[in-house]
Tab-separated table of C-alpha atoms and ligand atoms in Angstrom:
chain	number	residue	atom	x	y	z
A	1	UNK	CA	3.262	29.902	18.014
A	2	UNK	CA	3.865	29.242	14.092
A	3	UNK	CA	6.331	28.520	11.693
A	4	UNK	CA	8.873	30.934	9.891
A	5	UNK	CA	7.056	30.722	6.489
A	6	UNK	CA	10.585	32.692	5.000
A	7	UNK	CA	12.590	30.354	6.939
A	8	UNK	CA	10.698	27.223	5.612
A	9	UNK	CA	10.661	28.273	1.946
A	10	UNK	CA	14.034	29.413	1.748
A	11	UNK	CA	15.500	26.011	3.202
A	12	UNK	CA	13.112	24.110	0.794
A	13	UNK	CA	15.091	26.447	-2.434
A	14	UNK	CA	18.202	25.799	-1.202
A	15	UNK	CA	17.760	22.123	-0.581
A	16	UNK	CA	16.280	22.109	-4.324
A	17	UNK	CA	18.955	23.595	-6.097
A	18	UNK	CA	20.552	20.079	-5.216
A	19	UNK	CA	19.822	17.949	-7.991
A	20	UNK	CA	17.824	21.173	-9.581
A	21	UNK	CA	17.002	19.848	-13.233
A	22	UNK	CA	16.956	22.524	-16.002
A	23	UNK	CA	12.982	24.043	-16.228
A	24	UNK	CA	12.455	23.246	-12.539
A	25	UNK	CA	12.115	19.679	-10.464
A	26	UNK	CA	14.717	17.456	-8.868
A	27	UNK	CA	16.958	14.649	-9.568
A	28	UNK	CA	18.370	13.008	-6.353
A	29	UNK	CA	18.487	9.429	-6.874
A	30	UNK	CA	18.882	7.512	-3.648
A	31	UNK	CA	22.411	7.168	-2.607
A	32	UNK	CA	23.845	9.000	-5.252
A	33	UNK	CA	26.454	12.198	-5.009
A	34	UNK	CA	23.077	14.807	-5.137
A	35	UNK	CA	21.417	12.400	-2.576
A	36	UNK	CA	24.727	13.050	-0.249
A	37	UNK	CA	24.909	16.480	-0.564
A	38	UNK	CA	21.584	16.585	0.554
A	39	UNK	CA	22.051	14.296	3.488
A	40	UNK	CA	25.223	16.612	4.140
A	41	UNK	CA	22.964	19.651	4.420
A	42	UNK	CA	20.432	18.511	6.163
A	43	UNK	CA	22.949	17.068	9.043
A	44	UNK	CA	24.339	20.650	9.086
A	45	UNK	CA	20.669	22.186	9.987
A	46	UNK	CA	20.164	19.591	11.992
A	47	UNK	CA	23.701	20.313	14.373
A	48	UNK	CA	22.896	24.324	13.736
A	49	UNK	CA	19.906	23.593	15.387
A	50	UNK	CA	21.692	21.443	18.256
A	51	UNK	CA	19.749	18.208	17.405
A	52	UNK	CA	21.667	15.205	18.335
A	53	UNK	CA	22.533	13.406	14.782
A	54	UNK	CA	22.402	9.506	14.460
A	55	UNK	CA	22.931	7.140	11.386
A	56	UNK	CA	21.661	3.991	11.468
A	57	UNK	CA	22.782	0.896	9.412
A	58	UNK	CA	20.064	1.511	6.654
A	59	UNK	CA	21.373	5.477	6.113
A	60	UNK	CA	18.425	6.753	7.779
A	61	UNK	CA	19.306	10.005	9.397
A	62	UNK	CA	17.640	11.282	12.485
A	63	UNK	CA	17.785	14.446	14.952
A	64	UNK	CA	17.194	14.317	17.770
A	65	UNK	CA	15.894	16.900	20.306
A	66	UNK	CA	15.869	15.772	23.997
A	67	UNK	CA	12.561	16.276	26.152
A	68	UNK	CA	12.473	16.236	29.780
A	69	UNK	CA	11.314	12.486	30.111
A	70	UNK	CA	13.046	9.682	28.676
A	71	UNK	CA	9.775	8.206	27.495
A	72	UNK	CA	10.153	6.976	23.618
A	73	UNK	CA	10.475	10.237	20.844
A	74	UNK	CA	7.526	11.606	18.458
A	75	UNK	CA	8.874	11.192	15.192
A	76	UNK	CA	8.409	13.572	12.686
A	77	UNK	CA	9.738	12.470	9.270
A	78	UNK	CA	9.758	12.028	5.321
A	79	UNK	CA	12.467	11.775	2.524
A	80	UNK	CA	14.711	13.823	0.802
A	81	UNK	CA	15.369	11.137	-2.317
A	82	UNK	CA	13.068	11.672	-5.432
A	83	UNK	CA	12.642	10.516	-8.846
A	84	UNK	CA	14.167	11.184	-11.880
A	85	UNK	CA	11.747	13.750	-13.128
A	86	UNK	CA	11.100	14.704	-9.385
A	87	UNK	CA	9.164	17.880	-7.838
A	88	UNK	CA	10.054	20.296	-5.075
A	89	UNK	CA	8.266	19.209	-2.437
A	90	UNK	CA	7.487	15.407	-2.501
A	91	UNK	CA	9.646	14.249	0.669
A	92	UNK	CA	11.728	17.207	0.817
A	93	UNK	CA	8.586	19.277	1.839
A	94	UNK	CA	8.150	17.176	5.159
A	95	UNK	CA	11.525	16.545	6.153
A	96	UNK	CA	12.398	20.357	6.105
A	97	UNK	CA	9.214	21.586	7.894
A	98	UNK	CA	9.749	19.050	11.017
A	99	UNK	CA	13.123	21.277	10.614
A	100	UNK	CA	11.053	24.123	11.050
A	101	UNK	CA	8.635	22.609	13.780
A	102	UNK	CA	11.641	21.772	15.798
A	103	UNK	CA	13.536	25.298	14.793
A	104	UNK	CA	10.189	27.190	16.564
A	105	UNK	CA	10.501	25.045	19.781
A	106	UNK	CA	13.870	26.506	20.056
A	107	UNK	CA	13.197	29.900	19.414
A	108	UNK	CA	10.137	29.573	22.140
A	109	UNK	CA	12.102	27.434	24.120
A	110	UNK	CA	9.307	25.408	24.630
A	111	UNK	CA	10.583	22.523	26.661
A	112	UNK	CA	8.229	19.023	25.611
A	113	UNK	CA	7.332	15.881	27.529
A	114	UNK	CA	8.781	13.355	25.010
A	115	UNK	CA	12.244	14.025	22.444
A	116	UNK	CA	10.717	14.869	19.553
A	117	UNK	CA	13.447	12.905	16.078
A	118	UNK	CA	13.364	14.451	12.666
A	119	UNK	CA	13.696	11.521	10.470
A	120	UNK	CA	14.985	11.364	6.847
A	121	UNK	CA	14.757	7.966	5.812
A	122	UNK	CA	17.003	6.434	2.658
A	123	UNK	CA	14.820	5.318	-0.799
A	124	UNK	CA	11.626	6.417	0.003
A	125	UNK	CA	10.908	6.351	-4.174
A	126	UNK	CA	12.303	3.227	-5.056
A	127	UNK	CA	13.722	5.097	-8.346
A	128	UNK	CA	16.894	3.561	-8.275
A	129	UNK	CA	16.621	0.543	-6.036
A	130	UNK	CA	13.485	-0.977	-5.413
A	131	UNK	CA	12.088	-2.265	-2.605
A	132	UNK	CA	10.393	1.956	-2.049
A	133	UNK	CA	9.891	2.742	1.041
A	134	UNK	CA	12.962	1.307	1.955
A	135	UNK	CA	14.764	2.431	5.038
A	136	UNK	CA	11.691	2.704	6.958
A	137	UNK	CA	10.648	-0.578	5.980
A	138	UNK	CA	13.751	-1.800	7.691
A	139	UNK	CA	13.081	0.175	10.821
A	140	UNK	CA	9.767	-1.392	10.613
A	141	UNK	CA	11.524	-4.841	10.330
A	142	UNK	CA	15.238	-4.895	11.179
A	143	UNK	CA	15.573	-8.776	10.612
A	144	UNK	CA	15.455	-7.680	6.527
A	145	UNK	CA	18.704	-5.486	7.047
A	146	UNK	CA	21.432	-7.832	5.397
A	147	UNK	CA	18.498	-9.140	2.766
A	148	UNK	CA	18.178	-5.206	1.616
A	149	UNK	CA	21.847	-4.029	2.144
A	150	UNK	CA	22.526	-6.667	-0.675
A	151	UNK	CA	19.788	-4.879	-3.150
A	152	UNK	CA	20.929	-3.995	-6.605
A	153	UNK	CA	20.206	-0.727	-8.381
A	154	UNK	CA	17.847	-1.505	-11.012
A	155	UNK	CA	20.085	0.666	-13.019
A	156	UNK	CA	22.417	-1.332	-14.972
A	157	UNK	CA	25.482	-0.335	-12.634
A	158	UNK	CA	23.939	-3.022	-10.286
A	159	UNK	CA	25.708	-1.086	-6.950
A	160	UNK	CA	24.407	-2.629	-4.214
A	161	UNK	CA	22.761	-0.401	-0.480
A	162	UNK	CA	25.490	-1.624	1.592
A	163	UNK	CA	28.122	-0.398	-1.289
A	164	UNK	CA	26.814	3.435	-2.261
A	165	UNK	CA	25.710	3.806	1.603
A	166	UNK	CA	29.799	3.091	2.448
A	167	UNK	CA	30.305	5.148	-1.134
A	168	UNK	CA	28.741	8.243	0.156
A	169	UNK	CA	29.412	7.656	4.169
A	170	UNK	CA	26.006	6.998	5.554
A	171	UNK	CA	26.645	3.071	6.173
A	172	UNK	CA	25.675	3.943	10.033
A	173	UNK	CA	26.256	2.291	13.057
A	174	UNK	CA	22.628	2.341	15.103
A	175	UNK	CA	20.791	-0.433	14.723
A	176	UNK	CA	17.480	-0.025	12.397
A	177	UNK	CA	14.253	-0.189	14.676
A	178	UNK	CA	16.726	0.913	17.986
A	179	UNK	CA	15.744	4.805	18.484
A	180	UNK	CA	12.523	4.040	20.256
A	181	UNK	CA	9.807	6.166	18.496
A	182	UNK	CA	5.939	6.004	19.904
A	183	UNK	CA	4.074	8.307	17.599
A	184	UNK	CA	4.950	9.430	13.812
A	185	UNK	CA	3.693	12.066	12.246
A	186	UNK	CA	4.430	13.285	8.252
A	187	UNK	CA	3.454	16.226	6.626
A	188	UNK	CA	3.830	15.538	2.301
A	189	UNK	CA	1.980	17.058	-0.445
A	190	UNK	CA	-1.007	14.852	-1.280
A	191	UNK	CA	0.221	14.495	-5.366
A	192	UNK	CA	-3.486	13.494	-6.180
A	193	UNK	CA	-6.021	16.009	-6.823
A	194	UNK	CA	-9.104	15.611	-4.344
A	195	UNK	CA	-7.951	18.483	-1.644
A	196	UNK	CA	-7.716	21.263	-4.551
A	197	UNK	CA	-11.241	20.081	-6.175
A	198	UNK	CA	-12.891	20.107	-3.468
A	199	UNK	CA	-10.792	23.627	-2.062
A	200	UNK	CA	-10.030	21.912	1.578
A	201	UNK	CA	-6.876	23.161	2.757
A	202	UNK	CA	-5.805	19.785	5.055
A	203	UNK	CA	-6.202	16.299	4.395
A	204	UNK	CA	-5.650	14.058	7.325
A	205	UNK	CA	-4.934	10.568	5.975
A	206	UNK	CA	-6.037	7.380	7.529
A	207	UNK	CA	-5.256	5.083	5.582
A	208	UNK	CA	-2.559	4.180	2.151
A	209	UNK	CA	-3.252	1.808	0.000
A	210	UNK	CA	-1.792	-1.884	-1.083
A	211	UNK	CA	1.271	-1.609	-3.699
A	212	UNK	CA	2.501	-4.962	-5.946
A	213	UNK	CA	5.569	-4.507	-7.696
A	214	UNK	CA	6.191	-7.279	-9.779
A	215	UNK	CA	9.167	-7.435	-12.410
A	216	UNK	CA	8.873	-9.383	-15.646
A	217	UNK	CA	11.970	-10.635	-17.777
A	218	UNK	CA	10.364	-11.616	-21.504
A	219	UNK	CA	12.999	-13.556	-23.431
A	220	UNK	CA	11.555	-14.318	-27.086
A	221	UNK	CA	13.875	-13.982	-30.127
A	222	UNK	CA	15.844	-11.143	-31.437
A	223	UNK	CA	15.426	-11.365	-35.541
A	224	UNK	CA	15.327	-8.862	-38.442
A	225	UNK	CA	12.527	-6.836	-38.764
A	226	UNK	CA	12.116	-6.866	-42.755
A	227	UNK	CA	13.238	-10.778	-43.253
A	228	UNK	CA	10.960	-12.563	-40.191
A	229	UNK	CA	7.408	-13.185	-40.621
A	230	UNK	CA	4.759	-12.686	-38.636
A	231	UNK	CA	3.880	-16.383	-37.960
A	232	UNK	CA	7.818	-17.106	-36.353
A	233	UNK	CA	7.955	-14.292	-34.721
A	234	UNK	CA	8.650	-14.725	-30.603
A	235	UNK	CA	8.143	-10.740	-30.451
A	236	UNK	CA	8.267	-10.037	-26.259
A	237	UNK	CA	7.591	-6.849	-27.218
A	238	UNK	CA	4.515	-7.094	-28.288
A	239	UNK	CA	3.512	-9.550	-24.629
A	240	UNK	CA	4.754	-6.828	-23.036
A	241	UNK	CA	2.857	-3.926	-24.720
A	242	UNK	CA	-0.309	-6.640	-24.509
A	243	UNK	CA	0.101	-6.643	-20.806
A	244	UNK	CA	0.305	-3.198	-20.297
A	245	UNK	CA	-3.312	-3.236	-22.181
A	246	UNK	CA	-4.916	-6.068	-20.141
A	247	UNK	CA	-3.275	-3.832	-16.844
A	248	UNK	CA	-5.753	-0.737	-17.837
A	249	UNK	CA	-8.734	-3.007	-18.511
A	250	UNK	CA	-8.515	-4.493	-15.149
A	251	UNK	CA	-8.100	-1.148	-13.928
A	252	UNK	CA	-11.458	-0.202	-15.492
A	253	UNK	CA	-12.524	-2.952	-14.517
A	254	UNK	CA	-11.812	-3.681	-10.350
A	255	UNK	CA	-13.275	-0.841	-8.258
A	256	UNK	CA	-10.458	1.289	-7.115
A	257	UNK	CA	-7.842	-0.400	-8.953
A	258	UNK	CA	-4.924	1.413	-10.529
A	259	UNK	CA	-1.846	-0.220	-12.441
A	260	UNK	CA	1.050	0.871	-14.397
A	261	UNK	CA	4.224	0.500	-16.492
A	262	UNK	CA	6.727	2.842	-15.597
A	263	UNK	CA	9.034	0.724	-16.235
A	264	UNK	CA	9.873	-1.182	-19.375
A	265	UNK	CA	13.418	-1.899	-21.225
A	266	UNK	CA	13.868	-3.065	-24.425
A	267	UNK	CA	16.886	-5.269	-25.735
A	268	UNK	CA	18.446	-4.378	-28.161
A	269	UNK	CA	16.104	-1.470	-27.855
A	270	UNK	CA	16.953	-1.118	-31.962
A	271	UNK	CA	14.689	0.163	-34.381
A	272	UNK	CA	15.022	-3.008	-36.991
A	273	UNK	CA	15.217	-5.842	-34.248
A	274	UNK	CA	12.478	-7.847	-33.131
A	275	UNK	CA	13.604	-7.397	-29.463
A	276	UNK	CA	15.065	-10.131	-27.915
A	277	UNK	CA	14.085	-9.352	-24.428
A	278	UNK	CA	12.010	-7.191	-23.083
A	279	UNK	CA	11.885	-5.663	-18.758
A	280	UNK	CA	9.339	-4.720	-16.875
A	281	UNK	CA	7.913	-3.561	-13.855
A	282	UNK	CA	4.024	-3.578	-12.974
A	283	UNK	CA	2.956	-1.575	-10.264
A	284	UNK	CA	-0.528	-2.691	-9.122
A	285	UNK	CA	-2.798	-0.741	-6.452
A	286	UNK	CA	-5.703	-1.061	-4.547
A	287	UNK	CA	-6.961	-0.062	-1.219
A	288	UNK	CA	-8.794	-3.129	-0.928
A	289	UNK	CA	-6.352	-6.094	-0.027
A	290	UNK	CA	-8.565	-8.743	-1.290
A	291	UNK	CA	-9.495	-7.274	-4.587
A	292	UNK	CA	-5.472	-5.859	-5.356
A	293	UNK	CA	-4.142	-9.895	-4.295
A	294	UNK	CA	-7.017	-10.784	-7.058
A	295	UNK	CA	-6.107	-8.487	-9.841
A	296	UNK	CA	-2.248	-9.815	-9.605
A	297	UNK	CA	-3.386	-13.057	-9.800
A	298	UNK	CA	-5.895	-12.423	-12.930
A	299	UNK	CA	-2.566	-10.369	-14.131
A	300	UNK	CA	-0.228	-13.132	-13.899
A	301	UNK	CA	-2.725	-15.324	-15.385
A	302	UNK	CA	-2.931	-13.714	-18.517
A	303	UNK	CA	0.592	-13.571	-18.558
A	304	UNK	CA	1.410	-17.006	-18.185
A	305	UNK	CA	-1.383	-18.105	-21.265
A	306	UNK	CA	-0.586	-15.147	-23.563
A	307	UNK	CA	3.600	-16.383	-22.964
A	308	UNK	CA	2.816	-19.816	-23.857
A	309	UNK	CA	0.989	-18.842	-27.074
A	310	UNK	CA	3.719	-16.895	-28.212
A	311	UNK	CA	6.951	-19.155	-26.677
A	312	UNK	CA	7.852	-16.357	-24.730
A	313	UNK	CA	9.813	-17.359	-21.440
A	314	UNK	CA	8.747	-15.383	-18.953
A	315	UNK	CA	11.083	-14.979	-15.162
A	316	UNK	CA	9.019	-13.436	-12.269
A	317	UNK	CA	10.490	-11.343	-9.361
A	318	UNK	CA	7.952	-9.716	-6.682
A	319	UNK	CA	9.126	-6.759	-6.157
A	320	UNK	CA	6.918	-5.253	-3.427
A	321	UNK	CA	3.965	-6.469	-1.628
A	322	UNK	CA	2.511	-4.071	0.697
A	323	UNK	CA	-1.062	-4.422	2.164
A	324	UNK	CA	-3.252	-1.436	2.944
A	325	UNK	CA	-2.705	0.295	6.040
A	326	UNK	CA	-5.149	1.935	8.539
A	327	UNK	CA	-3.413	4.650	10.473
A	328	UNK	CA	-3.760	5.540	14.608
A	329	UNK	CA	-7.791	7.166	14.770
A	330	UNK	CA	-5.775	8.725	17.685
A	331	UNK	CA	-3.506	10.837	15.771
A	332	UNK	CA	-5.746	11.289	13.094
A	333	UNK	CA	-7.793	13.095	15.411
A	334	UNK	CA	-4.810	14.539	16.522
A	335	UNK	CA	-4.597	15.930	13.272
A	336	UNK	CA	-7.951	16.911	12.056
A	337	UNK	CA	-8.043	18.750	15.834
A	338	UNK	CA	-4.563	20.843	15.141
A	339	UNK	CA	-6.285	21.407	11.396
A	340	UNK	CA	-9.737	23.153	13.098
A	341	UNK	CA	-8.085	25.357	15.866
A	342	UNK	CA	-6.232	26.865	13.288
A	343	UNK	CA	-9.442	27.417	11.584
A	344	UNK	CA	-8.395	25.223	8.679
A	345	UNK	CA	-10.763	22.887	6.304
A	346	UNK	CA	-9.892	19.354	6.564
A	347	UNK	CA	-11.270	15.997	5.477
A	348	UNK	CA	-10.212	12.718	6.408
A	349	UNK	CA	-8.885	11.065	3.294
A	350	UNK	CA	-6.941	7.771	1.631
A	351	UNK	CA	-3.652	7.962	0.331
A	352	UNK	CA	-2.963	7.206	-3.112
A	353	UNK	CA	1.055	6.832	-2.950
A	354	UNK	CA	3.090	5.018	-0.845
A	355	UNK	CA	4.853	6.374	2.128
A	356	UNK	CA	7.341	6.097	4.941
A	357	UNK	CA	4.717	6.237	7.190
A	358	UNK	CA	2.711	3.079	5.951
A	359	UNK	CA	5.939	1.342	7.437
A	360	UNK	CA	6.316	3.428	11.001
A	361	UNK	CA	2.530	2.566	11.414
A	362	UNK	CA	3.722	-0.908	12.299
A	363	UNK	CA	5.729	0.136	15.057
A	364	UNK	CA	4.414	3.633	16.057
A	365	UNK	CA	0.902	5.038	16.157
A	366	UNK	CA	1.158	7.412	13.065
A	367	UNK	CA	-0.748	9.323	10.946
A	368	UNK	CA	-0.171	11.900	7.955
A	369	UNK	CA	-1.367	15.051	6.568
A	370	UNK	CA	-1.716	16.650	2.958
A	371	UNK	CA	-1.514	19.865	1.358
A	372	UNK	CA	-2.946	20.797	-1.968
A	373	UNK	CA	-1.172	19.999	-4.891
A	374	UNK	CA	-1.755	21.766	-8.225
A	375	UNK	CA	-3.149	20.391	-10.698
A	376	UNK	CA	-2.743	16.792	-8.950
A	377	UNK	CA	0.546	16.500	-10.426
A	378	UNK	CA	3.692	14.640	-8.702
A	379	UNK	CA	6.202	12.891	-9.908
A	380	UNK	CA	6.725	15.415	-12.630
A	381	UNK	CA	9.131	18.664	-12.536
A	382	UNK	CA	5.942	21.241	-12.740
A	383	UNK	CA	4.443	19.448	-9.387
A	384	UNK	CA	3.994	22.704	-7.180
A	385	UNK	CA	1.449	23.631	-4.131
A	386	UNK	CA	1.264	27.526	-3.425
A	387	UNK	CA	3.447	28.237	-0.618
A	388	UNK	CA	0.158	29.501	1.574
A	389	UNK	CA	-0.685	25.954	1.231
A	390	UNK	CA	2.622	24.936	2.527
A	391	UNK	CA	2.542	27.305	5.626
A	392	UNK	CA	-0.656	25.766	6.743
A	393	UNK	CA	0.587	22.381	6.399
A	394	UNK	CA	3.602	23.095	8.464
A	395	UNK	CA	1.669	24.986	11.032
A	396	UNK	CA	-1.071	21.757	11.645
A	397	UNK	CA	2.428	19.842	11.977
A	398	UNK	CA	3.442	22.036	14.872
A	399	UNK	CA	-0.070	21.714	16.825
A	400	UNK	CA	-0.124	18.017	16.129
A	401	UNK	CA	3.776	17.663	17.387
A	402	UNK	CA	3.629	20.168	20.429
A	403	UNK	CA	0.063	17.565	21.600
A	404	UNK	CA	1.738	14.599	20.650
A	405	UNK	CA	4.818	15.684	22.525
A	406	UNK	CA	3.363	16.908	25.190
A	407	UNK	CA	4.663	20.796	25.658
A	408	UNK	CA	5.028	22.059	28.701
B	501	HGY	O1	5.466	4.669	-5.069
B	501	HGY	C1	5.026	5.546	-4.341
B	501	HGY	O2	3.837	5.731	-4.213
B	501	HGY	C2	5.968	6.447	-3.580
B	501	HGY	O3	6.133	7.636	-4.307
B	501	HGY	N1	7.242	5.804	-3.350
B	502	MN	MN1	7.002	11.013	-1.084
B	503	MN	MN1	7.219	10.066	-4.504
């Protein structure tokens, strides 16, 4: 038994030209018109396909195929949200081939053990409203629904969940963490470039590492750029850009740290004005809990002495704090099993991005696997992996579901 690979590519092109930006990539901001009419699709395929379809209060769709025992669903899932300057395949990749895993049980009839739920869950990316990860991380702890329905887009239209999931009619009904879900599997691109280096077609990941996001407000003193000197300057623009220097050293500095700015606003964002304020967002990563807690606190450290010195006041939200997760060795092995019968190269590997299933590991026994991506690149409209690469994946999914599931 194996996948369509026609079937699967074509649905992942037509999914795509929702939100298709001009020279390739996606836009489909969580909860936003593209993200509906992608939600809308999907739920179509989904019914065509004679999956039972469920909402829950989060947005998170899932489908649901019955197996002969009641006993709690392997769930297969990703995200179909990206970011702005989003590729094909990051989310959309592994929600459509579950499609496909669970469109080849139907055509075999292959009748399994346990109900087998394609998830799509709401702001994986965190592009538009940040906690990322989001609706699984609800799932994973329902107690935070009313805390996260009141989110505001980071944008500066400020909706909140609760509003654009009634705006675009996927405020649902189902309690988050109800649909009871024992295993979790997701296929996803790896966006990293270890699996093409090294020319291994499967990575099976067992373990993602720790992600701080911490926003920064920098108020100083908007003045004119020809008239103000130096000396009474309070410039949060240059803090800012400061920080973003001290973030790379420590990079270079802590084994297997990362950290960025992606995100950084300027007001008045005007070429002769000593900005008044300046935004940002660090995004800190290590898959070492110890070692990423110790590089935020070294960051906010510097922070706090370099404000003083310049009379900078500085306001400090955490954004995200997400320790390291190990995956199930079970499913793993599930994994790198379903990778060598179908005579496949894998390697056991650590995943550099977040993921829905760093959430679903803390109520299911999950594990994911990675295809090749070009170049390494994601989060970028030229991300691609060649579409043999995207069979393969698929095809592991469908062993690893069909054990998992147990198929009669
Ligand atoms: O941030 C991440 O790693 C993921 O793409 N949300
Ligand atoms: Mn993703
Ligand atoms: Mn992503």
């Amino acid at each position: 038994m194996q996948v369509n690979p026609d079937r699967l590519l074509n649905r992942i092109s037509r999914m795509n030209a929702i939100g298709a930006l001009p020279g390739g990539g996606v836009c489909r901001l969580s909860l936003t018109d593209e993200d509906k009419a992608a939600r809308d699709l999907l739920a179509a395929w989904m019914r065509e396909e004679g999956l039972e379809v469920k909402i829950d209060e989060l947005g998170n769709m899932y489908g649901i195929r019955q197996g002969r025992s009641s006993l709690p669903a392997v769930a297969i899932g990703s995200h179909l949200d990206t970011v702005t300057t989003g590729g094909k395949y990051d989310g959309t990749y592994g929600v459509l081939a579950g499609l496909e895993v669970i469109n080849v049980l139907n055509e075999n009839k292959v009748q399994t053990d346990r109900p087998v739920a394609l998830i799509n869950f709401t702001n994986e990316e965190g592009a538009r409203f940040a906690p990322d990860m989001m609706g699984s991380l609800v799932v994973s702890k329902p107690h935070l629904r009313d805390e996260i329905w009141e989110a505001k887009a980071l944008d500066s239209g400020q909706a909140t969940i609760r509003q654009e999931l009634k705006r675009i009619g996927y405020l649902g009904e189902v309690a988050c963490g109800s649909i009871p879900i024992d295993y979790y599997l997701e296929l996803h691109i790896e966006q990293g470039p270890i699996l093409e280096h090294e020319r291994i077609n499967i990575g099976c990941v067992e373990k993602v590492q720790g992600i701080y996001w911490t926003e920064y407000e920098l108020h100083g003193r908007a003045a004119h750029a020809g008239t103000t000197p130096l000396a009474v300057r309070k410039d949060p623009g240059l803090l800012a850009s400061s920080v973003n220097v001290f973030i790379r050293q420590l990079a270079e500095q802590v084994p297997g740290q990362l950290g960025t700015i992606g995100l950084m606003e300027f007001t008045p964002n005007v070429i002769n004005v000593v900005p008044d304020r300046v935004r940002m967002i660090t995004d800190l990563r290590n898959p070492d809990h110890d070692k990423l807690h110790q590089a935020q606190r070294q960051l906010d450290e510097f922070i706090l002495v370099e404000s003083e010195k310049s009379g900078i006041k500085v306001e400090r939200t955490e954004r995200v704090r997400l320790a390291p997760v190990d995956f199930s060795k079970e499913v793993v092995e599930v994994v790198a099993t379903a990778g060598g019968q179908l005579k496949l190269s894998t390697r056991h590997m650590v995943s550099g991005a977040g993921h829905d299933a760093q959430m679903m590991a803390a109520v299911s026994k999950a594990a994911m696997i990675f295809v090749p991506s070009v170049g390494g690149i994601s989060h970028n409209i030229n991300e691609h992996t060649e579409p043999a690469d995207l069979v393969n994946g698929a095809n592991v999914l469908l062993q690893a579901a069909l054990r998992l599931a147990g198929a009669v």
